[in-house]
Coordinates of C-alpha atoms (C1' of nucleotides) in Angstrom, one line a residue:
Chain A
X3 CA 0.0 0.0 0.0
X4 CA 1.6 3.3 -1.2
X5 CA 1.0 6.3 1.3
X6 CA -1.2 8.5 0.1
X7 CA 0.2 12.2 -0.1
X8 CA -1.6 15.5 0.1
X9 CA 0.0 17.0 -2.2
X10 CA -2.3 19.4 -4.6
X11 CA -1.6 17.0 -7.6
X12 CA -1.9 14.4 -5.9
X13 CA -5.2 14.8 -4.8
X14 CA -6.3 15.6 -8.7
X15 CA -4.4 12.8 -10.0
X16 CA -6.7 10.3 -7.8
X17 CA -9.8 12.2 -8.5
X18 CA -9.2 12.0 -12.1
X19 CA -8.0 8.0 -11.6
X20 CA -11.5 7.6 -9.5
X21 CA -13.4 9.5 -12.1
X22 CA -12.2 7.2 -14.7
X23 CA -12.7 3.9 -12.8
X24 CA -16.4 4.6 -12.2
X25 CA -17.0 6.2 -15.6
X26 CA -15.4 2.5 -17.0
X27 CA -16.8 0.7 -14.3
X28 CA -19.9 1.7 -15.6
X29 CA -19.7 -0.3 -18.8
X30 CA -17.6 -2.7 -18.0
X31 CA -16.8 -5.2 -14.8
X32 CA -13.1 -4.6 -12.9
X33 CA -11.6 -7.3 -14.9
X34 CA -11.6 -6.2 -18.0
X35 CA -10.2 -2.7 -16.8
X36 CA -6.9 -2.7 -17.8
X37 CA -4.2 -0.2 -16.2
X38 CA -3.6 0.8 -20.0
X39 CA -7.4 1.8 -20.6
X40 CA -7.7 3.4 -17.4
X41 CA -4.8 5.8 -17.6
X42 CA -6.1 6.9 -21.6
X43 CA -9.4 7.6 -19.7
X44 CA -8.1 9.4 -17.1
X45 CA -5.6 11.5 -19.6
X46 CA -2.5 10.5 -17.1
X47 CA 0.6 8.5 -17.3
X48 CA 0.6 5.0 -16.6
X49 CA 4.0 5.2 -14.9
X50 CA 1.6 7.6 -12.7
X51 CA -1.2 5.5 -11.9
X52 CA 1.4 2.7 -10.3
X53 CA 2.6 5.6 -7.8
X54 CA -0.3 6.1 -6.4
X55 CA -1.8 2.3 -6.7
X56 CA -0.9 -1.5 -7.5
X57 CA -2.9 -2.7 -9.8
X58 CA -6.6 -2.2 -10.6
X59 CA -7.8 -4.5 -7.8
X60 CA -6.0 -2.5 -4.8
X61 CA -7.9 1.2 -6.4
X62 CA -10.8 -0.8 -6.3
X63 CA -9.8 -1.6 -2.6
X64 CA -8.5 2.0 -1.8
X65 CA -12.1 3.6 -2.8
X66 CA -14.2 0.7 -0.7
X67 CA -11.9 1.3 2.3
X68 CA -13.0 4.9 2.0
X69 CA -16.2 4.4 1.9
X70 CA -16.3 2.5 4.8
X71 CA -14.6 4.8 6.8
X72 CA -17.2 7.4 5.7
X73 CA -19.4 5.1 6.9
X74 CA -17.8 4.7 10.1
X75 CA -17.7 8.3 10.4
X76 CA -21.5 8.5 10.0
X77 CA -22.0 5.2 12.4
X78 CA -19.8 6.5 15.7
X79 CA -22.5 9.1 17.3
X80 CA -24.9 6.8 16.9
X81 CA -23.1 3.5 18.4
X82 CA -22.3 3.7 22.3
X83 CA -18.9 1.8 21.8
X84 CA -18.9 -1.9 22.5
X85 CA -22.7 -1.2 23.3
X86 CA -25.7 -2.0 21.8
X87 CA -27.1 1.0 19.9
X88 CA -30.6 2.0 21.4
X89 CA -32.0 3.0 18.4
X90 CA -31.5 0.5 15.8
X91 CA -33.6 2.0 13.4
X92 CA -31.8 5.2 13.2
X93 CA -28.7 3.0 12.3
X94 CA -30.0 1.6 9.4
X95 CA -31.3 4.8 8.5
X96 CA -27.8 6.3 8.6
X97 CA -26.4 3.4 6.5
X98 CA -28.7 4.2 3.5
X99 CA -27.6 7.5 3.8
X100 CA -24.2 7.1 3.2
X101 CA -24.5 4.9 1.0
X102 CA -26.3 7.5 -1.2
X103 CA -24.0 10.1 -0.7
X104 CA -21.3 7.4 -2.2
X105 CA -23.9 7.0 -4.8
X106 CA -21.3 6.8 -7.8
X107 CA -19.5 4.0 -6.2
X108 CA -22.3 2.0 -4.5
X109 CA -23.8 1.6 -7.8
X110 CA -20.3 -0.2 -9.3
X111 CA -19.6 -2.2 -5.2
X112 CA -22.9 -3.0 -5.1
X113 CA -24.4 -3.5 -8.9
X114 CA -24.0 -5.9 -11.2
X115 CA -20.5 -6.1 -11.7
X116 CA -20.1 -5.5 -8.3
X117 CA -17.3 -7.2 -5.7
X118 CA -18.3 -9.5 -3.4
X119 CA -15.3 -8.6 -1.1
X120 CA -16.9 -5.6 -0.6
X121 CA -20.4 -6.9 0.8
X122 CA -18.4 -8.7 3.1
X123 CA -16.6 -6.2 4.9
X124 CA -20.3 -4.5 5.4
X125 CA -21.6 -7.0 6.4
X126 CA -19.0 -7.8 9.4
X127 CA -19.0 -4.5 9.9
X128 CA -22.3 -4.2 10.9
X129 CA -22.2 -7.8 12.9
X130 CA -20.9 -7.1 16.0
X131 CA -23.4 -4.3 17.0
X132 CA -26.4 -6.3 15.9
X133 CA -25.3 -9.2 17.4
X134 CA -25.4 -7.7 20.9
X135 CA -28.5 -6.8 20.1
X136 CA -30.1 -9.8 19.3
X137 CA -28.7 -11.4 22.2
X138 CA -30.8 -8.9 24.1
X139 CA -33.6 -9.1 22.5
X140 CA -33.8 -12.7 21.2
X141 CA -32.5 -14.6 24.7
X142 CA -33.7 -18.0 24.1
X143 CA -31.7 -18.6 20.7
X144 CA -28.8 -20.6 20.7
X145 CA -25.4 -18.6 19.2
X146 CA -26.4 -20.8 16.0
X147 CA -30.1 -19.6 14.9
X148 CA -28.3 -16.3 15.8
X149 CA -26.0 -16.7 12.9
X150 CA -28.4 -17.8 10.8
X151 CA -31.1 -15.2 11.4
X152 CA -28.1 -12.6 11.1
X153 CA -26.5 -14.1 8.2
X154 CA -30.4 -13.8 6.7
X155 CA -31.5 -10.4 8.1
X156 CA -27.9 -8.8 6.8
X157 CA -28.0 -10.5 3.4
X158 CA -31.6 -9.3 3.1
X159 CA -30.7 -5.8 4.1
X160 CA -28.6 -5.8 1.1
X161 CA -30.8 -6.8 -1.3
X162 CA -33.0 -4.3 -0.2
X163 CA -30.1 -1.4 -0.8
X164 CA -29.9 -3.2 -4.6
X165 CA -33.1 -2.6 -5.2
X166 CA -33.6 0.8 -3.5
X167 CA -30.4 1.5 -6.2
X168 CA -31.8 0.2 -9.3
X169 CA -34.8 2.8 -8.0
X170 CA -32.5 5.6 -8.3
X171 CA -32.6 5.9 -4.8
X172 CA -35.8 8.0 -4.5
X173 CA -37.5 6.6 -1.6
X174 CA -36.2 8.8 1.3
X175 CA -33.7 6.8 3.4
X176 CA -35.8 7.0 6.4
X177 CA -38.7 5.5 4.9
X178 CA -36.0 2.2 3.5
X179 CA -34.8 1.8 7.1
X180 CA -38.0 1.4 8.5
X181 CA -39.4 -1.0 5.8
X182 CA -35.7 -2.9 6.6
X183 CA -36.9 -2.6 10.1
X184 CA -39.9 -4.0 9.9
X185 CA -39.2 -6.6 7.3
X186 CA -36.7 -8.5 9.3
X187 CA -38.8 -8.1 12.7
X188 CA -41.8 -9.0 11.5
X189 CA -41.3 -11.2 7.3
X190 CA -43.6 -10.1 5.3
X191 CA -46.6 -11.6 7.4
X192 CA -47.9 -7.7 8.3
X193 CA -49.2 -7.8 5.1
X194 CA -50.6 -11.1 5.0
X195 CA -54.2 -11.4 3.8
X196 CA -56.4 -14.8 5.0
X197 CA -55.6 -16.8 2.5
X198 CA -53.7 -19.7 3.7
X199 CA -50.4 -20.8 3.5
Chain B
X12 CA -20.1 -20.5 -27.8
X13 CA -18.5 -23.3 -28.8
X14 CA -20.7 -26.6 -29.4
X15 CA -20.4 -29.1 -26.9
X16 CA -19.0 -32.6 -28.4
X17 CA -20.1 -35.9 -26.7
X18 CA -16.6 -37.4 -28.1
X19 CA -15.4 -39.2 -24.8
X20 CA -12.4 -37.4 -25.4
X21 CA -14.0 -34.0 -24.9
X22 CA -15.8 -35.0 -22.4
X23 CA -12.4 -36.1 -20.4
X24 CA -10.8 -33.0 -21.2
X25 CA -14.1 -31.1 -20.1
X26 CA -13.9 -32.8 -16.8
X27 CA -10.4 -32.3 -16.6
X28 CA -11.2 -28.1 -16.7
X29 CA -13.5 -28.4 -14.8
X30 CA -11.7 -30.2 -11.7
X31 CA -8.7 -27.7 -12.3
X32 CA -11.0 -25.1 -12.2
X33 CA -12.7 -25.4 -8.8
X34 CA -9.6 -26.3 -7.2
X35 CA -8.0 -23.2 -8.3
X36 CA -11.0 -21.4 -7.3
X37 CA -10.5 -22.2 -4.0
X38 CA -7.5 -20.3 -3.4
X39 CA -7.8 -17.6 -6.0
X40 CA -10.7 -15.3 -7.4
X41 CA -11.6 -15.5 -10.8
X42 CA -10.1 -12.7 -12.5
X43 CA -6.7 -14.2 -11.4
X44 CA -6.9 -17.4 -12.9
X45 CA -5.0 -17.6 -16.4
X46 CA -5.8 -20.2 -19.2
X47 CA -2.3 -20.6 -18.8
X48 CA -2.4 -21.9 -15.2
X49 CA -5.4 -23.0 -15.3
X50 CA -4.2 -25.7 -18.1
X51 CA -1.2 -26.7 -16.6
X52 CA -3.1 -27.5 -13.8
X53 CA -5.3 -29.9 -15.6
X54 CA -2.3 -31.1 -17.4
X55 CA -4.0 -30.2 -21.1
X56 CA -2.8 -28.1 -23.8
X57 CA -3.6 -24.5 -23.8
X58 CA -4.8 -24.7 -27.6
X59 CA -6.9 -27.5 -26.4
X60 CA -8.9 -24.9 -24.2
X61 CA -10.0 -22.7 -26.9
X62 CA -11.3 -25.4 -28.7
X63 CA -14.0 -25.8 -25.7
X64 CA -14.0 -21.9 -24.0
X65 CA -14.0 -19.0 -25.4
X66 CA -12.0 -17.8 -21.9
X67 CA -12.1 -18.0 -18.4
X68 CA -15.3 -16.3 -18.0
X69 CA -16.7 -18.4 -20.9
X70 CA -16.1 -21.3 -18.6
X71 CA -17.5 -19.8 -15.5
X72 CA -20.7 -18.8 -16.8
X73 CA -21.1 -22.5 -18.6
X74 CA -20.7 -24.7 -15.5
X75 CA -22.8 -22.4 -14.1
X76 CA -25.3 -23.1 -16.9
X77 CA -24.9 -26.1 -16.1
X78 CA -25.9 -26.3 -12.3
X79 CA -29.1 -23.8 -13.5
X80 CA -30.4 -26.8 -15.9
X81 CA -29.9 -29.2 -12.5
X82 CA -31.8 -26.7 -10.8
X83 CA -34.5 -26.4 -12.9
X84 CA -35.0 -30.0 -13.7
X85 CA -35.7 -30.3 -10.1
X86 CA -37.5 -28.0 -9.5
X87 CA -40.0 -29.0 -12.2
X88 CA -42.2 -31.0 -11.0
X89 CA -42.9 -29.1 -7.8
X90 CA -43.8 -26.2 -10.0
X91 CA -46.9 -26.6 -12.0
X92 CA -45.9 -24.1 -15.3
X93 CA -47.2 -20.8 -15.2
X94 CA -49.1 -21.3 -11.7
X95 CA -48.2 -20.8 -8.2
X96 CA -46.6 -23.6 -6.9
X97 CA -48.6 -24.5 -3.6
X98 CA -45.7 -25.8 -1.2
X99 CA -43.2 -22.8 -1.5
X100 CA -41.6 -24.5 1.3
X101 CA -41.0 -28.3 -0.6
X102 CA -39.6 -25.7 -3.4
X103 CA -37.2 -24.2 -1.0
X104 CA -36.0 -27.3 0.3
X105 CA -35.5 -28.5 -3.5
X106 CA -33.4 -25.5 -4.2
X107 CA -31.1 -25.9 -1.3
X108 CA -30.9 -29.6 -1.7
X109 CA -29.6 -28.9 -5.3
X110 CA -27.0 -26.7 -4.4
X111 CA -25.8 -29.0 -1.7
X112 CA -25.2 -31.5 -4.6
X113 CA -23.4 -29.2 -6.8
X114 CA -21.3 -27.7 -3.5
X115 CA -18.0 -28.1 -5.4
X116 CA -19.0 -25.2 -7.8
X117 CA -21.4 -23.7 -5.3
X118 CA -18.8 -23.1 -2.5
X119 CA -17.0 -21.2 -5.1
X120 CA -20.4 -19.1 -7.0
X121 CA -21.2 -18.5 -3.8
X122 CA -18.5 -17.9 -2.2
X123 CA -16.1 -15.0 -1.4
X124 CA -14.7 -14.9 -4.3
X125 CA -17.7 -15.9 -6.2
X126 CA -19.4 -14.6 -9.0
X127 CA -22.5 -11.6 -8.6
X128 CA -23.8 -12.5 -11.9
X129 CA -24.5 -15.8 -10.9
X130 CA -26.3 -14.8 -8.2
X131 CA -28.6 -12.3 -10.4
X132 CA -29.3 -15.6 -12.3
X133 CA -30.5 -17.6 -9.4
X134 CA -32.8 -15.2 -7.9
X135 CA -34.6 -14.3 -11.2
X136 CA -35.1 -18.0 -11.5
X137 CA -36.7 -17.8 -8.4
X138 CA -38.5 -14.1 -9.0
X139 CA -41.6 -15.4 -11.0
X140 CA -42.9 -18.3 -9.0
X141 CA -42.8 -16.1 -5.8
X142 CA -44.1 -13.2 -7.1
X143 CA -47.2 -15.5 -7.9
X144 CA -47.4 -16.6 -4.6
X145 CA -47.0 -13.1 -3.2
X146 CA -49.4 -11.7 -5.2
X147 CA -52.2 -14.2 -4.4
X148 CA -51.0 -13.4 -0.5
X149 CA -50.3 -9.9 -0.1
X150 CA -52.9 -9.0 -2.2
X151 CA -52.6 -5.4 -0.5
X152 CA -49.4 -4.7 -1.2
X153 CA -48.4 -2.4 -4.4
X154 CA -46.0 -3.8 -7.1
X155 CA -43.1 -1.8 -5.6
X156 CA -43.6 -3.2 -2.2
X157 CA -43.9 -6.5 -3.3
X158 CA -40.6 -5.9 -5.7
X159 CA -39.2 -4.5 -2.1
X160 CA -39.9 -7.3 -0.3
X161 CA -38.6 -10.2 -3.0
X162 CA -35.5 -8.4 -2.8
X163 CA -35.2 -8.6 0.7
X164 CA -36.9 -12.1 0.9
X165 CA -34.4 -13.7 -2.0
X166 CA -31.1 -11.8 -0.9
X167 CA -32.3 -13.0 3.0
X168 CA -32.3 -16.5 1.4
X169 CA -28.8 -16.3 -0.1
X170 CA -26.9 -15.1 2.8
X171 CA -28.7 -18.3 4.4
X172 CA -27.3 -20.3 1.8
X173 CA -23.9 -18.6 2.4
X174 CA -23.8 -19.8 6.1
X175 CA -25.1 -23.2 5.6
X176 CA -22.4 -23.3 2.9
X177 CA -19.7 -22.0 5.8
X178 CA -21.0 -24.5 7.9
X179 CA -20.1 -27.6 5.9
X180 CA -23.9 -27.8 4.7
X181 CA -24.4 -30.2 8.2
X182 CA -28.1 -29.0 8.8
X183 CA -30.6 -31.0 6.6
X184 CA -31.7 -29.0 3.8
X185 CA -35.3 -29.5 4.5
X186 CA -34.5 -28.0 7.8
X187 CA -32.8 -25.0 6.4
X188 CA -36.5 -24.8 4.1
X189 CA -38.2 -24.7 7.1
X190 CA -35.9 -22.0 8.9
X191 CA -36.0 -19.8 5.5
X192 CA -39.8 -19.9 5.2
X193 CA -40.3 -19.1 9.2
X194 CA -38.0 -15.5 8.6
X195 CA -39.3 -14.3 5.3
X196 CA -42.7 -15.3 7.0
X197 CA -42.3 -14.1 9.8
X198 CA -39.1 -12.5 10.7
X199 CA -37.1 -12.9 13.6
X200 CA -39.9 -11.8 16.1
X201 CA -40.9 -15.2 16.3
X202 CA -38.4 -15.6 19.0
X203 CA -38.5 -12.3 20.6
X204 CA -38.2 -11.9 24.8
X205 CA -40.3 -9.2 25.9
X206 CA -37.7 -6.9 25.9
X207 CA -38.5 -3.4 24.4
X208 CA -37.7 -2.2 20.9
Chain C
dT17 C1' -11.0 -54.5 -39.7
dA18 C1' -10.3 -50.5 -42.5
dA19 C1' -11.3 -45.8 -43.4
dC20 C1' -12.6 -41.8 -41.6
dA21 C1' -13.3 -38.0 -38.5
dT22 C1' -12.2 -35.8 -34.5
dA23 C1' -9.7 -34.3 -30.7
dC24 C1' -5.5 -33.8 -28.8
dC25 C1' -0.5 -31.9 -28.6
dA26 C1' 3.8 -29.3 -29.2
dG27 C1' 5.5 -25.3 -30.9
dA28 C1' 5.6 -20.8 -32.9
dC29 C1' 3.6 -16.3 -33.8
dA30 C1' 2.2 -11.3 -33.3
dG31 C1' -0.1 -8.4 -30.4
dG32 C1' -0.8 -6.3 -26.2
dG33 C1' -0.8 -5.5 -21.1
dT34 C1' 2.4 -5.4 -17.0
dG35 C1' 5.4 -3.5 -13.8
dT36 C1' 9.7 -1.1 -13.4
dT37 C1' 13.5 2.2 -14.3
dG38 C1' 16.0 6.5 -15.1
dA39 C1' 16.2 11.0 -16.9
dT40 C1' 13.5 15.2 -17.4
dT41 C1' 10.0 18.6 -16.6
dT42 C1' 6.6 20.8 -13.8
dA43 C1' 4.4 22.2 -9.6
dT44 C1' 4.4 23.1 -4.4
dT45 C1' 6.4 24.4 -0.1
dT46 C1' 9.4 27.1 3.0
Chain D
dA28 C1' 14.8 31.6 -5.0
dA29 C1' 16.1 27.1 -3.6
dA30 C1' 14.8 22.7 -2.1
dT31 C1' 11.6 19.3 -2.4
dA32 C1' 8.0 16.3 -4.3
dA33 C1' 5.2 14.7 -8.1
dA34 C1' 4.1 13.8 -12.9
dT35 C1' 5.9 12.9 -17.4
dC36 C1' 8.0 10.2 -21.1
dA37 C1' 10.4 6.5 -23.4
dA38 C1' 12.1 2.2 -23.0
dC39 C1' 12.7 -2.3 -21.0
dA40 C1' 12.0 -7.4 -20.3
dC41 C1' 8.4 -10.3 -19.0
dC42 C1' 4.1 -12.7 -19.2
dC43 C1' -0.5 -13.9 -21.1
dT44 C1' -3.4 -14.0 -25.0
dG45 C1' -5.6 -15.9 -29.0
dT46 C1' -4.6 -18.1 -33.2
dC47 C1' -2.6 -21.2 -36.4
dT48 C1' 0.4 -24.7 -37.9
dG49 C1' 1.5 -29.8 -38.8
dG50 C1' 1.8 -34.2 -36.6
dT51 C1' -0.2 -37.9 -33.6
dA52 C1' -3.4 -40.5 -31.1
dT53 C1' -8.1 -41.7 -30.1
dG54 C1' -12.6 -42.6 -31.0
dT55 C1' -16.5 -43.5 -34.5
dT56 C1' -18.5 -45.4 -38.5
dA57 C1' -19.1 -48.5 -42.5

DNA sequence: TAACATACCAGACAGGGTGTTGATTTATTT
DNA sequence: AAATAAATCAACACCCTGTCTGGTATGTTA
């Protein structure tokens, strides 16, 4: 991992490297991004691109670890540390959010073409916290069913982001948290007419 | 897309790829795997690859093909065409046993280094029938919210998969059926305490 | 069994991407 | 203005790709 200076250039040299990686990544997955096409895109050197970077794979890296520490960022006030947040709710809410505001990358991480690497580090990011609070809430589970209804609420969480994505994002983040809410408190049966089964 | 010989030969060689393939897979993502390496491994001639795959990706997406035709020949005759199949559950437990006897690719599709676009593939296979069944029980709901809660439903269903899959696929699958249908159902309230929130 | 077709292999080929280097130019900092 | 840091350019050897030979072995068909 190269350091990354703060220099003026600098700076511009990895917006215009980021600008070009989502522009591509738009058309095309990561793998067919070559360090050649990139550099064209992004009108620098190539020579350039390897002082800042290692290959395609660690950029790719670089801008998720960002975003996750935007996420972070946004997360802290709301998280007691090593606590259970109070307000779950308000957690999620504040996930969507910066997710949107990191719409240009979110769509590439999370889309289609999207890196699974990437889910993964969410995902554990957000297991600790709600783990302490299922084992508050949810007493009489063994550790097991825990992992399992985590491993399903979290997964489902996702797919709900996808979606809410491939929406353009127009349904206010408050109102996606508390559908997330509810949908993994309660399934779907709130809905449920009388017919059976 | 190359057409698939019966020659015993071919079929060998295909097997041969195929072996190679999953074993590299499980110590290196996709993108990393030359036809180079990936033929020395299976001990074939480079030239001899072309003459099957068009590339690496070629390969990937057929032997995922593949496990979709499985899949859907299983699933079958639990779903009556065009209608609503009326044991969701039996289809679950169908679907799960299926990957569980493909697990050396599955492990890998699924993985963390596995492939998104699979993924995509497997949950619009999976997006018609329940939208039938949904829209016959949430007869309430609007379109979006029932496009809403597939997402969260099917993606809730994946990560399941994922942890059964981490687990050494131990728990029967007609259990893990059961499990699945109680949380999309449901959701986790099911085992709430009386704690608040 | 003989003739045929097909799939392998080994090797070579040009083309292109990779990652690095060293010398030079340009911008920033103090 | 001088010292420092970054970007540029050209060139390098290396590896992978995709294709195409001609030769050999293995199946398939009559």
């Amino acid at each position: 991992m190269k350091k990354a200076s703060n220099d003026h250039r600098s700076r511009v040299t990895r917006m215009l490297i980021r600008r070009a990686f989502t522009q591509l990544l738009g058309s095309m997955p990561p793998e067919r991004i070559s360090v050649k096409l990139l550099c064209e895109q992004a009108g620098i050197n190539r020579g350039t691109f390897y002082a800042h970077y290692d290959d395609v794979y660690d950029l790719l890296g670089q801008l998720e670890e960002e975003m996750l520490e935007d996420l972070k960022r946004a997360l802290a006030p709301l998280m007691p540390m090593g606590e259970a947040p109070d307000d779950l709710e308000a957690v999620t809410a504040a996930v969507f959010q910066c997710l949107k505001d990191n719409s240009d990358l979110c769509t590439v991480t999370l889309g289609d073409y999207g890196d699974k690497a990437f889910l993964n580090r969410l995902l554990s990011l957000g297991r600790s916290a709600c783990m302490s609070v299922y084992s508050r809430c949810f007493s009489q589970a063994t550790p097991q069913q825990l992992d399992y209804y985590y491993a399903f609420a979290s997964s489902g969480c996702i797919g709900l982001l996808r979606k809410w994505m491939e929406e353009g994002m127009s349904t206010p983040a408050g109102e996606m948290a508390r559908m997330a809410e509810r949908l993994m408190r309660t399934g779907m049966g709130f809905l449920q007419d009388d017919a059976p089964k």
